[in-house]
Amino acid sequence: MPDDYEVRTVSGDVVDEGGLSAPGRATWPGAGPDPGWPPEGGRIEVRTFDLRSPALPGGIAVWVGAILLGLGVYLVLSATFPAVAAAGSAVVAAGGAALLALGLSRRRGSWAVYVGAIVLAGGLAGLGQAVGLLPGGGWTTLAIGVALLGLGAWRAGRGAGGRTLVVVGGVLAVVGGVQVAGSVIPGFPTLSQLVVPILLVGIGALVLWRALRGR
């Protein structure tokens, strides 16, 4: 694709006995002469459009480095000062809520609903942990899992499926729920202690189902 191209259009009122003649017609360079073009009373205007995206100042490496530097500084400050973590989580939650509202109001595409719901859930979980309302760990995983379940239900309500979102959200919700329970309830088995039993139950149920189905 060339970096730029020309569009030739007719400007002015070009009217014949049948009314407006050839409104908005365009010719491309190299297409050859067009007899009778432009019609009488019009004139050709040539406009050039540049298709090249403006280069990022300093290159993309500068922006990636700046983002990583800012993220690192934020993580260090949030680990040292709880107020910074709470403020950052609140900003993240607010951004997610704004995206979700824009997506639901159809001012943006459906991507805003997905991203907004996930970011909002993660931000709220981080804010709850930062202010001490959610003790222990696993809350972010649980919140994102619940958000995905909600997105799956939203898609199903629109007749667009959502089975994958429900499956992934269910797995994350279970994993996060086990982590939360293990960190909050004394004596509750940890996730690593439950992995093998869960796998055995799942494999056993699958084998039993296939065996009974084959009869």
XYZ file of N, CA, C and O in Angstrom:
860
model
N 0.852 -1.188 0.000
C 0.000 0.000 0.000
C 0.889 1.240 0.000
O 1.833 1.327 0.784
N 0.624 2.220 -0.844
C 1.439 3.432 -0.845
C 1.239 4.225 0.424
O 0.252 4.078 1.128
N 2.251 5.105 0.688
C 2.167 5.915 1.893
C 1.091 6.978 1.789
O 0.570 7.445 2.791
N 0.772 7.396 0.573
C -0.272 8.396 0.424
C -0.991 8.169 -0.905
O -0.560 7.378 -1.744
N -2.093 8.794 -1.067
C -2.837 8.694 -2.307
C -3.585 9.982 -2.531
O -3.723 10.811 -1.645
N -4.063 10.151 -3.779
C -4.799 11.352 -4.141
C -6.240 10.986 -4.458
O -6.511 9.945 -5.058
N -7.141 11.810 -4.033
C -8.546 11.659 -4.392
C -8.960 12.892 -5.152
O -8.785 14.017 -4.667
N -9.510 12.683 -6.336
C -9.939 13.802 -7.172
C -11.460 13.841 -7.178
O -12.106 12.867 -7.528
N -12.008 14.946 -6.777
C -13.454 15.093 -6.694
C -13.878 16.348 -7.424
O -13.067 17.233 -7.712
N -15.158 16.424 -7.690
C -15.719 17.609 -8.340
C -16.366 18.475 -7.283
O -17.130 17.983 -6.454
N -16.032 19.750 -7.293
C -16.663 20.687 -6.383
C -17.473 21.682 -7.199
O -17.204 21.922 -8.369
N -18.442 22.275 -6.574
C -19.314 23.207 -7.268
C -20.631 22.553 -7.628
O -20.787 21.343 -7.550
N -21.596 23.356 -8.015
C -22.908 22.851 -8.394
C -22.879 22.453 -9.852
O -22.707 23.294 -10.735
N -23.023 21.144 -10.098
C -23.029 20.641 -11.461
C -24.422 20.108 -11.715
O -24.788 19.035 -11.251
N -25.217 20.860 -12.438
C -26.623 20.525 -12.616
C -26.923 20.467 -14.105
O -26.508 21.338 -14.865
N -27.601 19.413 -14.515
C -28.067 19.357 -15.880
C -29.581 19.207 -15.858
O -30.220 19.373 -14.819
N -30.138 18.854 -16.996
C -31.589 18.773 -17.063
C -32.140 17.687 -16.154
O -33.275 17.759 -15.699
N -31.326 16.661 -15.904
C -31.813 15.577 -15.049
C -31.554 15.805 -13.581
O -31.870 14.954 -12.766
N -30.957 16.938 -13.234
C -30.663 17.202 -11.829
C -29.163 17.163 -11.594
O -28.367 17.452 -12.481
N -28.757 16.778 -10.405
C -27.346 16.756 -10.017
C -26.622 15.667 -10.791
O -27.077 14.526 -10.843
N -25.503 16.018 -11.397
C -24.786 15.080 -12.254
C -23.531 14.596 -11.555
O -22.687 15.388 -11.169
N -23.432 13.264 -11.398
C -22.232 12.604 -10.871
C -21.744 13.206 -9.574
O -20.619 13.651 -9.471
N -22.584 13.279 -8.519
C -22.109 13.874 -7.263
C -21.108 12.968 -6.576
O -21.278 11.751 -6.523
N -20.048 13.560 -6.053
C -19.103 12.827 -5.233
C -18.281 11.812 -5.981
O -17.673 10.938 -5.379
N -18.238 11.864 -7.291
C -17.484 10.877 -8.045
C -15.999 11.114 -7.868
O -15.545 12.249 -7.786
N -15.221 10.032 -7.816
C -13.781 10.168 -7.602
C -13.039 9.337 -8.625
O -13.527 8.314 -9.092
N -11.840 9.785 -9.014
C -10.979 9.013 -9.895
C -9.658 8.794 -9.190
O -9.195 9.641 -8.433
N -9.029 7.621 -9.444
C -7.754 7.294 -8.824
C -6.621 7.555 -9.807
O -6.809 7.388 -11.016
N -5.452 7.889 -9.314
C -4.312 8.105 -10.217
C -4.025 6.848 -11.015
O -4.080 5.735 -10.494
N -3.697 6.995 -12.271
C -3.371 5.849 -13.097
C -4.574 5.191 -13.715
O -4.447 4.211 -14.452
N -5.769 5.685 -13.424
C -6.965 5.074 -13.976
C -7.201 5.507 -15.419
O -8.041 4.951 -16.099
N -6.456 6.491 -15.869
C -6.604 6.938 -17.248
C -7.568 8.098 -17.339
O -8.336 8.382 -16.413
N -7.540 8.801 -18.448
C -8.442 9.952 -18.612
C -9.889 9.508 -18.679
O -10.218 8.435 -19.164
N -10.746 10.331 -18.172
C -12.183 10.053 -18.182
C -12.848 11.100 -19.061
O -12.943 12.267 -18.665
N -13.280 10.729 -20.252
C -13.885 11.728 -21.152
C -15.080 12.413 -20.500
O -15.923 11.774 -19.882
N -15.116 13.693 -20.661
C -16.233 14.448 -20.115
C -16.144 14.693 -18.627
O -17.116 15.104 -17.996
N -14.973 14.393 -18.075
C -14.799 14.582 -16.630
C -13.802 15.695 -16.395
O -12.716 15.651 -16.959
N -14.072 16.736 -15.638
C -15.315 16.907 -14.881
C -16.440 17.435 -15.755
O -16.188 18.017 -16.795
N -17.676 17.286 -15.308
C -18.798 17.872 -16.055
C -18.688 19.375 -16.093
O -17.997 19.997 -15.279
N -19.392 19.950 -17.026
C -19.353 21.399 -17.189
C -19.865 22.088 -15.936
O -20.895 21.725 -15.384
N -19.127 23.068 -15.463
C -19.519 23.807 -14.266
C -18.805 23.342 -13.024
O -18.944 23.936 -11.961
N -18.012 22.258 -13.116
C -17.290 21.772 -11.942
C -15.801 21.926 -12.127
O -15.312 22.249 -13.201
N -15.066 21.710 -11.083
C -13.619 21.781 -11.146
C -13.045 20.643 -10.298
O -13.690 20.160 -9.362
N -11.867 20.215 -10.671
C -11.227 19.108 -9.959
C -10.404 19.642 -8.810
O -9.624 20.588 -8.979
N -10.606 19.058 -7.638
C -9.767 19.362 -6.483
C -8.981 18.105 -6.138
O -9.539 17.009 -6.062
N -7.681 18.244 -5.928
C -6.814 17.120 -5.587
C -6.439 17.238 -4.122
O -5.894 18.252 -3.694
N -6.752 16.199 -3.360
C -6.420 16.173 -1.932
C -5.548 14.960 -1.661
O -5.852 13.861 -2.121
N -4.481 15.175 -0.921
C -3.538 14.104 -0.612
C -3.669 13.729 0.861
O -3.689 14.600 1.728
N -3.759 12.423 1.127
C -3.887 11.921 2.491
C -2.669 11.066 2.812
O -2.291 10.187 2.029
N -2.078 11.296 3.959
C -0.918 10.522 4.395
C -1.403 9.359 5.245
O -2.065 9.550 6.259
N -1.091 8.132 4.811
C -1.540 6.942 5.534
C -0.559 6.496 6.601
O -0.838 5.561 7.344
N 0.579 7.094 6.656
C 1.576 6.656 7.629
C 1.237 7.172 9.020
O 0.926 8.340 9.198
N 1.326 6.281 10.023
C 1.075 6.686 11.405
C 2.248 7.509 11.906
O 3.404 7.195 11.606
N 1.965 8.552 12.672
C 3.076 9.350 13.193
C 3.935 8.522 14.141
O 3.426 7.738 14.929
N 5.232 8.664 14.007
C 6.149 7.884 14.836
C 6.074 8.345 16.290
O 5.884 9.524 16.582
N 6.213 7.387 17.184
C 6.226 7.737 18.599
C 7.527 8.452 18.920
O 8.600 8.020 18.492
N 7.451 9.547 19.678
C 8.674 10.264 20.025
C 9.631 9.360 20.777
O 9.298 8.794 21.814
N 10.826 9.191 20.229
C 11.822 8.364 20.888
C 11.670 6.887 20.621
O 12.460 6.086 21.113
N 10.657 6.476 19.859
C 10.480 5.059 19.579
C 9.654 4.370 20.648
O 9.463 4.872 21.760
N 9.196 3.178 20.302
C 8.332 2.455 21.232
C 9.071 1.985 22.474
O 8.494 1.805 23.541
N 10.390 1.787 22.345
C 11.170 1.323 23.493
C 11.118 2.326 24.641
O 11.096 1.945 25.817
N 11.088 3.619 24.305
C 11.016 4.650 25.346
C 9.704 4.542 26.115
O 9.671 4.630 27.344
N 8.597 4.311 25.379
C 7.304 4.212 26.039
C 7.203 2.947 26.885
O 6.682 2.982 27.998
N 7.693 1.838 26.362
C 7.686 0.599 27.147
C 8.522 0.763 28.407
O 8.126 0.353 29.508
N 9.698 1.361 28.258
C 10.546 1.580 29.424
C 9.899 2.487 30.453
O 9.979 2.230 31.661
N 9.230 3.545 29.987
C 8.568 4.465 30.912
C 7.420 3.775 31.652
O 7.241 3.966 32.869
N 6.658 2.944 30.930
C 5.554 2.226 31.575
C 6.071 1.248 32.612
O 5.551 1.162 33.734
N 7.117 0.490 32.253
C 7.683 -0.466 33.205
C 8.277 0.246 34.420
O 8.133 -0.222 35.555
N 8.931 1.373 34.182
C 9.496 2.139 35.293
C 8.403 2.639 36.223
O 8.494 2.511 37.452
N 7.336 3.205 35.635
C 6.235 3.688 36.466
C 5.558 2.575 37.235
O 5.218 2.728 38.412
N 5.373 1.413 36.581
C 4.757 0.283 37.261
C 5.630 -0.216 38.399
O 5.134 -0.521 39.493
N 6.950 -0.275 38.156
C 7.849 -0.710 39.218
C 7.835 0.227 40.413
O 7.807 -0.212 41.570
N 7.853 1.530 40.142
C 7.807 2.517 41.228
C 6.504 2.391 42.007
O 6.490 2.433 43.250
N 5.402 2.197 41.281
C 4.111 2.054 41.962
C 4.090 0.817 42.859
O 3.598 0.867 43.994
N 4.620 -0.302 42.359
C 4.621 -1.531 43.163
C 5.478 -1.382 44.415
O 5.109 -1.860 45.496
N 6.631 -0.710 44.284
C 7.487 -0.491 45.448
C 6.792 0.403 46.473
O 6.773 0.118 47.679
N 6.193 1.497 45.999
C 5.507 2.415 46.908
C 4.283 1.763 47.543
O 4.011 1.971 48.741
N 3.542 0.966 46.753
C 2.353 0.323 47.316
C 2.715 -0.724 48.355
O 1.963 -0.954 49.302
N 3.875 -1.378 48.175
C 4.313 -2.352 49.173
C 4.809 -1.668 50.441
O 4.758 -2.245 51.532
N 5.275 -0.438 50.305
C 5.812 0.299 51.456
C 4.740 1.126 52.149
O 4.684 1.168 53.385
N 3.884 1.757 51.363
C 2.857 2.639 51.923
C 1.478 2.128 51.492
O 1.138 2.213 50.301
N 0.699 1.589 52.416
C -0.627 1.054 52.060
C -1.543 2.090 51.411
O -2.387 1.740 50.592
N -1.379 3.355 51.770
C -2.240 4.382 51.189
C -2.035 4.491 49.685
O -2.981 4.760 48.940
N -0.809 4.283 49.221
C -0.537 4.331 47.787
C -1.244 3.188 47.080
O -1.823 3.352 46.000
N -1.209 1.998 47.696
C -1.895 0.846 47.099
C -3.396 1.084 47.026
O -4.049 0.744 46.026
N -3.957 1.671 48.090
C -5.392 1.949 48.089
C -5.756 2.964 47.028
O -6.746 2.806 46.298
N -4.944 4.024 46.910
C -5.222 5.049 45.905
C -5.107 4.475 44.493
O -5.944 4.747 43.626
N -4.068 3.668 44.249
C -3.913 3.061 42.926
C -5.052 2.130 42.585
O -5.562 2.133 41.458
N -5.474 1.324 43.545
C -6.590 0.413 43.298
C -7.882 1.182 43.046
O -8.709 0.774 42.222
N -8.061 2.287 43.754
C -9.252 3.104 43.532
C -9.259 3.697 42.131
O -10.305 3.741 41.468
N -8.096 4.141 41.651
C -8.001 4.683 40.297
C -8.295 3.601 39.268
O -9.022 3.817 38.290
N -7.755 2.398 39.495
C -8.005 1.280 38.580
C -9.499 0.941 38.550
O -10.091 0.734 37.484
N -10.117 0.868 39.730
C -11.543 0.558 39.795
C -12.379 1.624 39.099
O -13.349 1.311 38.395
N -12.005 2.894 39.288
C -12.743 3.973 38.636
C -12.618 3.888 37.118
O -13.592 4.085 36.380
N -11.408 3.582 36.643
C -11.221 3.423 35.199
C -12.030 2.258 34.647
O -12.634 2.358 33.570
N -12.062 1.152 35.383
C -12.870 0.017 34.947
C -14.349 0.339 34.920
O -15.068 -0.067 33.992
N -14.821 1.067 35.932
C -16.234 1.449 35.967
C -16.583 2.358 34.799
O -17.656 2.236 34.189
N -15.672 3.275 34.449
C -15.925 4.172 33.320
C -15.996 3.395 32.010
O -16.888 3.626 31.184
N -15.067 2.461 31.811
C -15.098 1.646 30.601
C -16.364 0.805 30.525
O -16.987 0.681 29.463
N -16.747 0.233 31.654
C -17.951 -0.594 31.684
C -19.186 0.231 31.334
O -20.051 -0.217 30.567
N -19.261 1.444 31.891
C -20.404 2.314 31.590
C -20.436 2.705 30.122
O -21.496 2.721 29.486
N -19.273 3.006 29.545
C -19.221 3.371 28.132
C -19.629 2.194 27.249
O -20.318 2.366 26.245
N -19.189 0.992 27.632
C -19.547 -0.177 26.842
C -21.027 -0.497 26.919
O -21.665 -0.803 25.905
N -21.603 -0.420 28.103
C -23.021 -0.731 28.263
C -23.907 0.315 27.607
O -25.022 0.005 27.170
N -23.422 1.547 27.547
C -24.192 2.604 26.878
C -23.966 2.618 25.372
O -24.515 3.466 24.680
N -23.117 1.687 24.893
C -22.820 1.541 23.469
C -22.114 2.750 22.889
O -22.159 2.977 21.673
N -21.455 3.516 23.737
C -20.605 4.580 23.230
C -19.260 4.027 22.792
O -18.498 4.708 22.106
N -18.950 2.830 23.231
C -17.764 2.104 22.806
C -18.182 0.693 22.448
O -19.298 0.283 22.716
N -17.259 -0.070 21.874
C -17.565 -1.428 21.475
C -17.708 -2.351 22.678
O -17.492 -1.964 23.831
N -18.064 -3.606 22.380
C -18.255 -4.574 23.459
C -16.956 -4.860 24.204
O -16.990 -5.343 25.350
N -15.816 -4.562 23.574
C -14.548 -4.773 24.266
C -14.489 -3.963 25.555
O -13.874 -4.402 26.539
N -15.121 -2.794 25.576
C -15.104 -1.949 26.773
C -15.842 -2.618 27.916
O -15.475 -2.443 29.085
N -16.880 -3.396 27.605
C -17.607 -4.112 28.652
C -16.706 -5.170 29.278
O -16.618 -5.291 30.507
N -16.022 -5.952 28.438
C -15.154 -7.014 28.954
C -13.997 -6.450 29.777
O -13.760 -6.854 30.914
N -13.275 -5.512 29.162
C -12.120 -4.930 29.860
C -12.566 -4.191 31.103
O -11.951 -4.305 32.178
N -13.640 -3.419 30.998
C -14.116 -2.659 32.147
C -14.527 -3.538 33.313
O -14.198 -3.252 34.468
N -15.245 -4.634 33.021
C -15.681 -5.526 34.099
C -14.501 -6.179 34.800
O -14.452 -6.264 36.039
N -13.513 -6.641 34.015
C -12.346 -7.298 34.608
C -11.510 -6.314 35.414
O -11.087 -6.593 36.543
N -11.273 -5.127 34.834
C -10.468 -4.112 35.542
C -11.189 -3.638 36.796
O -10.568 -3.455 37.855
N -12.492 -3.441 36.715
C -13.266 -3.011 37.882
C -13.191 -4.062 38.990
O -12.979 -3.721 40.166
N -13.350 -5.332 38.631
C -13.292 -6.396 39.639
C -11.920 -6.458 40.297
O -11.814 -6.536 41.533
N -10.866 -6.399 39.477
C -9.521 -6.423 40.050
C -9.232 -5.217 40.924
O -8.614 -5.331 41.982
N -9.681 -4.034 40.479
C -9.455 -2.833 41.272
C -10.188 -2.858 42.602
O -9.647 -2.464 43.636
N -11.432 -3.324 42.607
C -12.192 -3.402 43.855
C -11.566 -4.401 44.824
O -11.515 -4.155 46.035
N -11.113 -5.546 44.278
C -10.464 -6.529 45.147
C -9.181 -5.961 45.751
O -8.913 -6.126 46.944
N -8.380 -5.277 44.912
C -7.155 -4.667 45.438
C -7.441 -3.584 46.451
O -6.734 -3.454 47.458
N -8.501 -2.796 46.224
C -8.861 -1.743 47.171
C -9.316 -2.342 48.495
O -8.940 -1.853 49.573
N -10.122 -3.403 48.423
C -10.572 -4.052 49.662
C -9.425 -4.623 50.462
O -9.410 -4.539 51.700
N -8.439 -5.204 49.772
C -7.276 -5.726 50.492
C -6.409 -4.607 51.048
O -5.848 -4.732 52.144
N -6.282 -3.506 50.293
C -5.431 -2.406 50.741
C -5.970 -1.737 51.995
O -5.197 -1.323 52.870
N -7.281 -1.644 52.119
C -7.865 -0.976 53.289
C -8.184 -1.968 54.413
O -8.700 -1.573 55.455
N -7.896 -3.241 54.197
C -8.078 -4.228 55.260
C -9.448 -4.862 55.350
O -9.721 -5.596 56.301
N -10.320 -4.598 54.375
C -11.645 -5.201 54.421
C -11.632 -6.656 53.957
O -12.518 -7.439 54.335
N -10.652 -7.016 53.149
C -10.556 -8.378 52.615
C -9.226 -8.979 53.057
O -8.205 -8.814 52.387
N -9.210 -9.679 54.169
C -7.953 -10.272 54.644
C -7.565 -11.488 53.813
O -8.395 -12.107 53.147
N -6.290 -11.826 53.878
C -5.823 -13.013 53.175
C -5.577 -12.738 51.705
O -5.506 -11.593 51.253
N -5.454 -13.819 50.940
C -5.174 -13.688 49.508
C -6.211 -14.406 48.670
O -7.112 -15.078 49.183
N -6.073 -14.264 47.367
C -6.983 -14.928 46.449
C -8.181 -14.102 46.029
O -8.970 -14.543 45.185
N -8.317 -12.913 46.587
C -9.506 -12.115 46.309
C -9.534 -11.610 44.866
O -10.616 -11.545 44.254
N -8.386 -11.249 44.325
C -8.354 -10.762 42.945
C -8.765 -11.856 41.970
O -9.563 -11.624 41.042
N -8.224 -13.068 42.183
C -8.606 -14.190 41.323
C -10.100 -14.482 41.433
O -10.788 -14.708 40.425
N -10.610 -14.462 42.642
C -12.032 -14.702 42.851
C -12.876 -13.614 42.179
O -13.888 -13.916 41.516
N -12.468 -12.358 42.332
C -13.236 -11.253 41.759
C -13.248 -11.320 40.232
O -14.292 -11.109 39.601
N -12.105 -11.612 39.626
C -12.057 -11.713 38.167
C -12.889 -12.899 37.685
O -13.565 -12.817 36.649
N -12.846 -14.012 38.430
C -13.682 -15.150 38.072
C -15.161 -14.809 38.110
O -15.918 -15.174 37.199
N -15.584 -14.096 39.145
C -16.988 -13.684 39.242
C -17.335 -12.726 38.098
O -18.434 -12.791 37.523
N -16.394 -11.823 37.751
C -16.631 -10.900 36.644
C -16.815 -11.657 35.332
O -17.697 -11.334 34.529
N -15.998 -12.678 35.104
C -16.126 -13.470 33.879
C -17.443 -14.242 33.858
O -18.067 -14.388 32.806
N -17.861 -14.744 35.008
C -19.166 -15.406 35.078
C -20.282 -14.428 34.726
O -21.236 -14.773 34.008
N -20.173 -13.206 35.247
C -21.165 -12.192 34.910
C -21.152 -11.845 33.433
O -22.210 -11.661 32.813
N -19.949 -11.769 32.841
C -19.852 -11.486 31.407
C -20.447 -12.628 30.590
O -21.093 -12.399 29.560
N -20.222 -13.866 31.052
C -20.822 -14.998 30.357
C -22.338 -14.943 30.395
O -23.009 -15.212 29.385
N -22.892 -14.588 31.549
C -24.345 -14.452 31.656
C -24.851 -13.307 30.780
O -25.922 -13.396 30.169
N -24.092 -12.217 30.712
C -24.474 -11.075 29.876
C -24.502 -11.472 28.407
O -25.431 -11.133 27.681
N -23.481 -12.205 27.963
C -23.453 -12.655 26.569
C -24.585 -13.636 26.289
O -25.204 -13.588 25.224
N -24.840 -14.535 27.234
C -25.928 -15.496 27.026
C -27.266 -14.783 26.925
O -28.140 -15.171 26.141
N -27.448 -13.717 27.713
C -28.684 -12.961 27.643
C -28.874 -12.266 26.311
O -30.006 -11.988 25.898
N -27.778 -11.979 25.625
C -27.853 -11.343 24.303
C -27.892 -12.373 23.182
O -27.905 -12.013 22.011
N -27.897 -13.646 23.556
C -27.922 -14.699 22.547
C -26.608 -14.891 21.838
O -26.569 -15.413 20.720
N -25.503 -14.481 22.477
C -24.186 -14.562 21.838
C -23.322 -15.650 22.446
O -22.103 -15.645 22.278
N -23.918 -16.585 23.167
C -23.129 -17.659 23.771
C -22.560 -17.227 25.112
O -23.257 -16.653 25.941
N -21.284 -17.462 25.306
C -20.645 -17.116 26.576
C -20.197 -18.324 27.356
O -19.826 -18.205 28.524
N -20.209 -19.513 26.725
C -19.836 -20.731 27.441
C -18.383 -20.692 27.897
O -18.075 -21.088 29.027
N -17.498 -20.211 27.014
C -16.076 -20.146 27.377
C -15.855 -19.229 28.565
O -15.084 -19.547 29.482
N -16.528 -18.077 28.570
C -16.390 -17.159 29.700
C -16.876 -17.796 30.989
O -16.258 -17.613 32.048
N -17.953 -18.546 30.914
C -18.484 -19.196 32.112
C -17.505 -20.253 32.622
O -17.263 -20.354 33.833
N -16.927 -21.038 31.706
C -15.989 -22.085 32.126
C -14.749 -21.471 32.766
O -14.332 -21.865 33.864
N -14.146 -20.499 32.081
C -12.939 -19.863 32.618
C -13.253 -19.129 33.919
O -12.497 -19.215 34.907
N -14.369 -18.414 33.942
C -14.751 -17.707 35.160
C -15.021 -18.653 36.313
O -14.646 -18.375 37.460
N -15.659 -19.791 36.026
C -15.914 -20.768 37.078
C -14.634 -21.340 37.660
O -14.502 -21.496 38.885
N -13.671 -21.645 36.779
C -12.387 -22.176 37.267
C -11.674 -21.146 38.135
O -11.184 -21.464 39.236
N -11.624 -19.891 37.658
C -10.961 -18.848 38.450
C -11.685 -18.595 39.759
O -11.043 -18.366 40.803
N -13.016 -18.637 39.730
C -13.772 -18.414 40.961
C -13.510 -19.519 41.980
O -13.361 -19.251 43.187
N -13.430 -20.758 41.502
C -13.151 -21.876 42.417
C -11.741 -21.762 42.979
O -11.523 -21.910 44.192
N -10.773 -21.479 42.093
C -9.385 -21.339 42.560
C -9.260 -20.195 43.550
O -8.651 -20.328 44.624
N -9.832 -19.051 43.207
C -9.775 -17.914 44.126
C -10.513 -18.169 45.412
O -10.044 -17.776 46.495
N -11.664 -18.844 45.320
C -12.414 -19.163 46.538
C -11.642 -20.079 47.471
O -11.658 -19.892 48.699
N -10.952 -21.073 46.898
C -10.134 -21.969 47.726
C -8.987 -21.202 48.369
O -8.659 -21.406 49.557
N -8.361 -20.313 47.614
C -7.270 -19.507 48.174
C -7.771 -18.613 49.302
O -7.106 -18.478 50.341
N -8.911 -17.993 49.094
C -9.476 -17.137 50.143
C -9.803 -17.960 51.383
O -9.462 -17.578 52.515
N -10.464 -19.105 51.173
C -10.828 -19.951 52.318
C -9.586 -20.456 53.045
O -9.551 -20.519 54.285
N -8.555 -20.814 52.274
C -7.329 -21.300 52.905
C -6.607 -20.247 53.705
O -5.909 -20.571 54.685
N -6.750 -18.977 53.324
C -6.057 -17.910 54.047
C -6.898 -17.311 55.172
O -6.366 -16.627 56.040
N -8.192 -17.580 55.154
C -9.077 -16.990 56.159
C -9.518 -18.014 57.196
O -9.558 -17.721 58.400
N -9.845 -19.226 56.766
C -10.359 -20.255 57.674
C -9.203 -21.087 58.206
O -8.484 -21.722 57.420
N -8.990 -21.105 59.510
C -7.908 -21.911 60.071
C -8.125 -23.399 59.794
O -9.218 -23.922 59.953
N -7.058 -24.068 59.361
C -7.131 -25.495 59.101
C -7.718 -25.880 57.760
O -7.774 -27.069 57.434
N -8.168 -24.912 56.966
C -8.726 -25.230 55.651
C -7.591 -25.641 54.728
O -6.542 -25.005 54.694
N -7.768 -26.728 53.957
C -6.672 -27.184 53.086
C -6.318 -26.140 52.037
O -7.190 -25.425 51.526
N -5.038 -26.056 51.726
C -4.581 -25.106 50.718
C -4.878 -25.642 49.320
O -5.264 -26.803 49.140
N -4.679 -24.785 48.348
C -4.948 -25.173 46.971
C -4.055 -26.326 46.529
O -4.510 -27.250 45.849
N -2.768 -26.265 46.916
C -1.860 -27.347 46.541
C -2.280 -28.676 47.140
O -2.087 -29.732 46.531
N -2.875 -28.662 48.330
C -3.340 -29.889 48.954
C -4.599 -30.441 48.282
O -4.894 -31.628 48.401
N -5.324 -29.570 47.575
C -6.572 -29.997 46.950
C -6.422 -30.346 45.474
O -7.351 -30.912 44.887
N -5.279 -30.007 44.882
C -5.119 -30.232 43.447
C -5.238 -31.705 43.098
O -6.007 -32.104 42.215
N -4.477 -32.559 43.784
C -4.492 -33.987 43.473
C -5.871 -34.598 43.718
O -6.396 -35.316 42.845
N -6.520 -34.360 44.867
C -7.864 -34.922 45.047
C -8.870 -34.455 43.994
O -9.682 -35.245 43.510
N -8.790 -33.174 43.622
C -9.717 -32.658 42.608
C -9.474 -33.335 41.266
O -10.416 -33.700 40.547
N -8.208 -33.502 40.899
C -7.891 -34.185 39.653
C -8.389 -35.627 39.667
O -8.938 -36.128 38.680
N -8.203 -36.324 40.797
C -8.668 -37.705 40.899
C -10.185 -37.792 40.772
O -10.718 -38.678 40.100
N -10.884 -36.870 41.425
C -12.339 -36.857 41.332
C -12.787 -36.596 39.897
O -13.683 -37.269 39.359
N -12.132 -35.616 39.240
C -12.509 -35.302 37.865
C -12.242 -36.450 36.906
O -13.100 -36.802 36.080
N -11.067 -37.062 37.013
C -10.732 -38.184 36.123
C -11.640 -39.375 36.391
O -12.134 -40.029 35.462
N -11.874 -39.643 37.677
C -12.759 -40.764 38.019
C -14.169 -40.552 37.501
O -14.793 -41.483 36.959
N -14.697 -39.342 37.637
C -16.046 -39.053 37.147
C -16.114 -39.180 35.634
O -17.090 -39.708 35.079
N -15.062 -38.724 34.936
C -15.047 -38.829 33.481
C -15.017 -40.283 33.020
O -15.759 -40.694 32.118
N -14.146 -41.086 33.655
C -14.051 -42.498 33.284
C -15.370 -43.216 33.570
O -15.864 -44.014 32.758
N -15.963 -42.949 34.728
C -17.229 -43.593 35.088
C -18.340 -43.195 34.127
O -19.143 -44.047 33.697
N -18.389 -41.924 33.757
C -19.425 -41.458 32.834
C -19.296 -42.113 31.466
O -20.270 -42.555 30.868
N -18.059 -42.228 30.960
C -17.857 -42.848 29.664
C -18.147 -44.346 29.698
O -18.665 -44.915 28.731
N -17.829 -44.974 30.828
C -18.088 -46.409 30.941
C -19.588 -46.690 30.972
O -20.079 -47.604 30.310
N -20.327 -45.880 31.737
C -21.773 -46.080 31.800
C -22.447 -45.709 30.496
O -23.459 -46.293 30.110
N -21.887 -44.723 29.815
C -22.470 -44.308 28.544
C -22.284 -45.356 27.467
O -23.121 -45.527 26.570
N -21.187 -46.150 27.559
C -20.915 -47.155 26.554
C -21.747 -48.404 26.690
O -21.736 -49.279 25.818
N -22.483 -48.533 27.770
C -23.309 -49.742 27.967
C -24.546 -49.691 27.087
O -25.100 -48.643 26.862
